[in-house]
Amino acid sequence: MNRVVHPIEQESFRRLRARLDTSSFPPLTRAVVERVIHSAADLEYATDLVTDEGDLVTAHAALHAGAPVVVDVEMVAAGITRRETVCRLKDAGSGPGLTRSAHAVRLAYEQVGPGALWVIGCAPTALEELLTLDASPALVIGLPVGFVGAAESKAALRESGLPAVSNVSEKGGSAVAAAALNALLYHPVSSEETS
């Protein structure tokens, strides 16, 4: 089913491209960068985001082949359209040395196993916990926000070598994390991916 794009969204992207030339980005990187910028009205994401086109191509194929999508909080889930997600935060508890968000990641991994796309837009501790698991993710969209642990957890993600979308600064959040996943959802599937 083709996605119908509202005229306001079309105009927003036209204005974004009038202010920022994204034509030099590879296709999926461009899609992610533009949708993240669109979600936050923040052009700085063009230089703050860290992506790898090869990782995005692989993740795009996995997503469209039905790989599970796991989110850290319901606000990320609410922003992801056209796809069911797994969020175990309601089932999680905290304890000594374990935040509720970290416990939710453990529960989600027990449910979905390897090969999922993980979308973390709120809790640095969720991202930190994911990095301790042998999750073999298709992609980690690690865009938690905050002054405590956010930039550090994203740096650890990049150092892990896992396929990822992250950013260097402390900014991020549920809307931008969901936007990055939506960019992959909305991008058309090529004939190479279906053959």
PDB file of C-alpha atoms in Angstrom, residues 75-195:
ATOM      1  CA  MET A  75       6.251   7.464  23.162  1.00  0.00           C
ATOM      2  CA  VAL A  76       8.614   5.987  20.573  1.00  0.00           C
ATOM      3  CA  ALA A  77       5.993   3.362  19.702  1.00  0.00           C
ATOM      4  CA  ALA A  78       3.362   6.071  19.282  1.00  0.00           C
ATOM      5  CA  GLY A  79       5.540   7.825  16.713  1.00  0.00           C
ATOM      6  CA  ILE A  80       6.148   4.732  14.592  1.00  0.00           C
ATOM      7  CA  THR A  81       3.426   4.414  12.002  1.00  0.00           C
ATOM      8  CA  ARG A  82       2.468   1.422   9.911  1.00  0.00           C
ATOM      9  CA  ARG A  83       4.263  -1.096  12.117  1.00  0.00           C
ATOM     10  CA  GLU A  84       3.608  -2.966  15.353  1.00  0.00           C
ATOM     11  CA  THR A  85       6.309  -2.627  17.991  1.00  0.00           C
ATOM     12  CA  VAL A  86       7.408  -4.421  21.144  1.00  0.00           C
ATOM     13  CA  CYS A  87       7.706  -2.350  24.330  1.00  0.00           C
ATOM     14  CA  ARG A  88       8.092  -4.183  27.635  1.00  0.00           C
ATOM     15  CA  LEU A  89       8.433  -1.163  29.918  1.00  0.00           C
ATOM     16  CA  LYS A  90       5.042  -1.811  31.581  1.00  0.00           C
ATOM     17  CA  ASP A  91       6.217  -5.296  32.562  1.00  0.00           C
ATOM     18  CA  ALA A  92       9.608  -4.212  33.886  1.00  0.00           C
ATOM     19  CA  GLY A  93      10.767  -3.378  37.382  1.00  0.00           C
ATOM     20  CA  SER A  94      13.826  -1.725  38.818  1.00  0.00           C
ATOM     21  CA  GLY A  95      16.236  -3.006  41.404  1.00  0.00           C
ATOM     22  CA  PRO A  96      19.760  -2.470  42.685  1.00  0.00           C
ATOM     23  CA  GLY A  97      21.921  -1.651  39.681  1.00  0.00           C
ATOM     24  CA  LEU A  98      19.065  -2.169  37.227  1.00  0.00           C
ATOM     25  CA  THR A  99      16.758   0.537  35.924  1.00  0.00           C
ATOM     26  CA  ARG A 100      13.254  -0.234  34.753  1.00  0.00           C
ATOM     27  CA  SER A 101      14.310   0.669  31.192  1.00  0.00           C
ATOM     28  CA  ALA A 102      17.231  -1.762  31.301  1.00  0.00           C
ATOM     29  CA  HIS A 103      14.989  -4.530  32.629  1.00  0.00           C
ATOM     30  CA  ALA A 104      12.507  -3.832  29.810  1.00  0.00           C
ATOM     31  CA  VAL A 105      15.305  -4.352  27.275  1.00  0.00           C
ATOM     32  CA  ARG A 106      16.092  -7.742  28.818  1.00  0.00           C
ATOM     33  CA  LEU A 107      12.426  -8.739  28.673  1.00  0.00           C
ATOM     34  CA  ALA A 108      12.102  -7.587  25.071  1.00  0.00           C
ATOM     35  CA  TYR A 109      15.193  -9.502  24.016  1.00  0.00           C
ATOM     36  CA  GLU A 110      13.835 -12.656  25.660  1.00  0.00           C
ATOM     37  CA  GLN A 111      10.683 -12.143  23.581  1.00  0.00           C
ATOM     38  CA  VAL A 112      12.149 -11.283  20.159  1.00  0.00           C
ATOM     39  CA  GLY A 113      15.650 -12.786  20.135  1.00  0.00           C
ATOM     40  CA  PRO A 114      18.315 -11.752  17.619  1.00  0.00           C
ATOM     41  CA  GLY A 115      17.726  -9.835  14.394  1.00  0.00           C
ATOM     42  CA  ALA A 116      15.366  -7.125  15.636  1.00  0.00           C
ATOM     43  CA  LEU A 117      15.506  -3.404  14.979  1.00  0.00           C
ATOM     44  CA  TRP A 118      15.896  -1.586  18.317  1.00  0.00           C
ATOM     45  CA  VAL A 119      14.664   2.006  18.593  1.00  0.00           C
ATOM     46  CA  ILE A 120      15.824   3.773  21.746  1.00  0.00           C
ATOM     47  CA  GLY A 121      14.824   7.401  22.082  1.00  0.00           C
ATOM     48  CA  CYS A 122      14.484   8.020  25.783  1.00  0.00           C
ATOM     49  CA  ALA A 123      16.614   6.042  28.210  1.00  0.00           C
ATOM     50  CA  PRO A 124      20.412   5.868  28.013  1.00  0.00           C
ATOM     51  CA  THR A 125      20.264   2.902  30.406  1.00  0.00           C
ATOM     52  CA  ALA A 126      18.148   0.986  27.859  1.00  0.00           C
ATOM     53  CA  LEU A 127      20.859   1.505  25.259  1.00  0.00           C
ATOM     54  CA  GLU A 128      23.581   0.567  27.738  1.00  0.00           C
ATOM     55  CA  GLU A 129      21.735  -2.649  28.618  1.00  0.00           C
ATOM     56  CA  LEU A 130      21.253  -3.563  24.966  1.00  0.00           C
ATOM     57  CA  LEU A 131      25.019  -3.288  24.485  1.00  0.00           C
ATOM     58  CA  THR A 132      25.573  -5.933  27.191  1.00  0.00           C
ATOM     59  CA  LEU A 133      23.380  -8.479  25.404  1.00  0.00           C
ATOM     60  CA  ASP A 134      24.357 -10.649  22.466  1.00  0.00           C
ATOM     61  CA  ALA A 135      21.344  -9.288  20.574  1.00  0.00           C
ATOM     62  CA  SER A 136      22.760  -9.425  17.021  1.00  0.00           C
ATOM     63  CA  PRO A 137      20.435  -6.576  15.991  1.00  0.00           C
ATOM     64  CA  ALA A 138      19.542  -5.729  12.407  1.00  0.00           C
ATOM     65  CA  LEU A 139      19.937  -2.105  13.519  1.00  0.00           C
ATOM     66  CA  VAL A 140      20.068  -0.043  16.697  1.00  0.00           C
ATOM     67  CA  ILE A 141      18.584   3.424  16.429  1.00  0.00           C
ATOM     68  CA  GLY A 142      20.194   4.851  19.535  1.00  0.00           C
ATOM     69  CA  LEU A 143      18.991   8.402  20.040  1.00  0.00           C
ATOM     70  CA  PRO A 144      18.332   8.762  23.784  1.00  0.00           C
ATOM     71  CA  VAL A 145      18.183  12.303  25.088  1.00  0.00           C
ATOM     72  CA  GLY A 146      19.555  13.913  28.219  1.00  0.00           C
ATOM     73  CA  PHE A 147      22.446  15.436  30.083  1.00  0.00           C
ATOM     74  CA  VAL A 148      23.299  12.263  32.028  1.00  0.00           C
ATOM     75  CA  GLY A 149      24.539   9.310  30.031  1.00  0.00           C
ATOM     76  CA  ALA A 150      22.956  10.075  26.660  1.00  0.00           C
ATOM     77  CA  ALA A 151      26.057  11.164  24.734  1.00  0.00           C
ATOM     78  CA  GLU A 152      28.131   8.514  26.492  1.00  0.00           C
ATOM     79  CA  SER A 153      25.730   5.677  25.688  1.00  0.00           C
ATOM     80  CA  LYS A 154      25.634   6.745  22.037  1.00  0.00           C
ATOM     81  CA  ALA A 155      29.443   6.850  21.915  1.00  0.00           C
ATOM     82  CA  ALA A 156      29.494   3.316  23.360  1.00  0.00           C
ATOM     83  CA  LEU A 157      27.035   2.220  20.663  1.00  0.00           C
ATOM     84  CA  ARG A 158      29.299   3.577  17.926  1.00  0.00           C
ATOM     85  CA  GLU A 159      32.328   1.915  19.528  1.00  0.00           C
ATOM     86  CA  SER A 160      30.483  -1.427  19.717  1.00  0.00           C
ATOM     87  CA  GLY A 161      30.562  -1.908  15.957  1.00  0.00           C
ATOM     88  CA  LEU A 162      26.856  -2.785  15.884  1.00  0.00           C
ATOM     89  CA  PRO A 163      24.855  -1.493  12.902  1.00  0.00           C
ATOM     90  CA  ALA A 164      23.496   1.785  14.180  1.00  0.00           C
ATOM     91  CA  VAL A 165      22.028   5.228  13.794  1.00  0.00           C
ATOM     92  CA  SER A 166      23.169   7.570  16.544  1.00  0.00           C
ATOM     93  CA  ASN A 167      24.194  11.148  17.102  1.00  0.00           C
ATOM     94  CA  VAL A 168      27.100  12.785  18.837  1.00  0.00           C
ATOM     95  CA  SER A 169      25.345  15.341  21.055  1.00  0.00           C
ATOM     96  CA  GLU A 170      23.045  14.959  24.060  1.00  0.00           C
ATOM     97  CA  LYS A 171      19.967  15.745  22.001  1.00  0.00           C
ATOM     98  CA  GLY A 172      17.670  13.076  20.687  1.00  0.00           C
ATOM     99  CA  GLY A 173      14.349  11.836  21.985  1.00  0.00           C
ATOM    100  CA  SER A 174      11.307   9.780  21.133  1.00  0.00           C
ATOM    101  CA  ALA A 175      10.234  11.836  18.122  1.00  0.00           C
ATOM    102  CA  VAL A 176      13.598  11.719  16.364  1.00  0.00           C
ATOM    103  CA  ALA A 177      14.115   8.020  17.122  1.00  0.00           C
ATOM    104  CA  ALA A 178      10.686   7.189  15.709  1.00  0.00           C
ATOM    105  CA  ALA A 179      11.400   9.418  12.710  1.00  0.00           C
ATOM    106  CA  ALA A 180      14.579   7.495  11.898  1.00  0.00           C
ATOM    107  CA  LEU A 181      12.657   4.211  11.882  1.00  0.00           C
ATOM    108  CA  ASN A 182       9.809   5.736   9.868  1.00  0.00           C
ATOM    109  CA  ALA A 183      12.320   6.868   7.254  1.00  0.00           C
ATOM    110  CA  LEU A 184      13.212   3.223   6.682  1.00  0.00           C
ATOM    111  CA  LEU A 185       9.556   2.185   6.715  1.00  0.00           C
ATOM    112  CA  TYR A 186       8.540   4.826   4.167  1.00  0.00           C
ATOM    113  CA  HIS A 187      11.491   4.327   1.810  1.00  0.00           C
ATOM    114  CA  PRO A 188      10.477   2.138  -1.132  1.00  0.00           C
ATOM    115  CA  VAL A 189      11.745  -1.414  -1.363  1.00  0.00           C
ATOM    116  CA  SER A 190      14.055  -1.871  -4.347  1.00  0.00           C
ATOM    117  CA  SER A 191      13.913  -4.801  -6.750  1.00  0.00           C
ATOM    118  CA  GLU A 192      17.288  -6.008  -5.391  1.00  0.00           C
ATOM    119  CA  GLU A 193      15.784  -6.408  -1.918  1.00  0.00           C
ATOM    120  CA  THR A 194      12.831  -8.457  -3.143  1.00  0.00           C
ATOM    121  CA  SER A 195      14.816 -10.834  -5.340  1.00  0.00           C
TER     122      SER A 195
END
